[in-house]
Amino acid sequence: MSIIVNLVPPTAGGGLQNAVSLVMGIAGHDALRRQSLIVCPNGGPVHHACRENGLNFATVRPGLIGRILFELGGGTRIARCHRAKTVFTLFGNAPLVSLGLYRISGFALSNILTPQIDFWQDLPKTRRTFKRLKDIIRLWLARRSHEIIVETDFLAQRARNGPFRDRIVHVVQMEPSAVVLKALANKPRSDRTGEMRLLALTSPHPNKRLSAMAPIMARLAAVRSQRGAPLPEFLISINETHPHAKAVAAEFEAAGAPPPRFLGKIAPSDVAALLLEVDGIVNIARLESFSNNWVEAWAAGLPLISTDADWARASCGETAIYVDPEQPDQAAERIDTVFSSPEKLAALALAGDRQLSDLGALGSKLDRYAQLLTAAAERN
């Protein structure tokens, strides 16, 4: 083996889904399959995907202790045992102790590359300070890599003009999760004509601004009720017992909106089935790097409701209904206008197809990774 594929850091959410998708991609990519040793937590989804696909892998103890051991020498030991000189980390940093390893790391912390947006402003002062200090450490760790991979040209420009001006910066664009696409194939969508079931496939993070949907949903409910249309529903993929869920539910009640429905954590294998049962995807985050929500909406032919911001428009183009969460009446009007027009909905679906085509054929991301990693391995 010549390349360590470090999938220890992603443990939940979109990062974990991307890690599983990468494993499936490596399984079907001859060059990467031959050269790669995947390192992942024992017993987790990545481990299971490696076993199911017959890949070369090594596991570390799950949880914080295992992560610390991996960072402080475990990763280097695995590399030496398998004669690897290059370590590729999908998201996060290469092992802290990486003596003799050439480090290539994916970087998706858009808040570090976009400091003019106060990413942590919704947190209490103490937590806000802690998060900012943590970002400083994360940047220091990322800068230990020889090469950096980001997901959009927008972020690449900021990286090259900012903290990574003295590093090699690559762009490898996202594509739909292989897990999601496989499950979507040949599956019929339920007939939901006239309905508005909106899904936030997300984590309980203040950046996602879930509470901002409360007045928007209240306005949509009022307008649709007047027309005799089914009331809108808002589905959220967090557990109803989570403190953030309770705070969001309280905001919806105060706004007079239909109560949100909390689905709990959604496994990557269940995402496609859920996409077939909803009518739109909501991502009104304050800031994103590149969101799985976007490509999942395009792949499923669903309208995407997105924050109206330069970083979102740079990636989504004409595929989204752009809203300002701080202008709920205007946001509700824009959403209702599109959902009331089959022509506008069809236009969004067509734009999503085009956007997927612009990202390239499925598997092109793996080809790009293989190109970068093979070149690095040959140099080292």
GROMACS .gro file of C-alpha atoms in nm, residues 18 151-152 174 201 208 281-283 288-298 304 311 315-316:
model
   24
   18ASN     CA    1  -1.919   1.142   0.231
  151GLU     CA    2  -1.492   2.176  -0.279
  152THR     CA    3  -1.560   2.494  -0.475
  174MET     CA    4  -1.883   1.735  -0.494
  201LEU     CA    5  -3.148   1.720   0.660
  208LYS     CA    6  -2.835   2.602   1.031
  281ILE     CA    7  -3.504   2.057   0.076
  282VAL     CA    8  -3.429   2.348   0.311
  283ASN     CA    9  -3.080   2.477   0.383
  288GLU     CA   10  -2.169   2.649   0.411
  289SER     CA   11  -1.868   2.505   0.236
  290PHE     CA   12  -2.060   2.278   0.003
  291SER     CA   13  -2.369   2.100   0.122
  292ASN     CA   14  -2.481   1.744   0.058
  293ASN     CA   15  -2.831   1.892   0.067
  294TRP     CA   16  -2.767   2.068  -0.261
  295VAL     CA   17  -2.660   1.768  -0.466
  296GLU     CA   18  -2.920   1.545  -0.298
  297ALA     CA   19  -3.195   1.790  -0.395
  298TRP     CA   20  -3.069   1.802  -0.754
  304LEU     CA   21  -3.395   2.359  -0.299
  311TRP     CA   22  -2.129   3.157  -0.158
  315SER     CA   23  -2.242   2.680  -0.621
  316CYS     CA   24  -2.616   2.653  -0.684
   0.00000   0.00000   0.00000
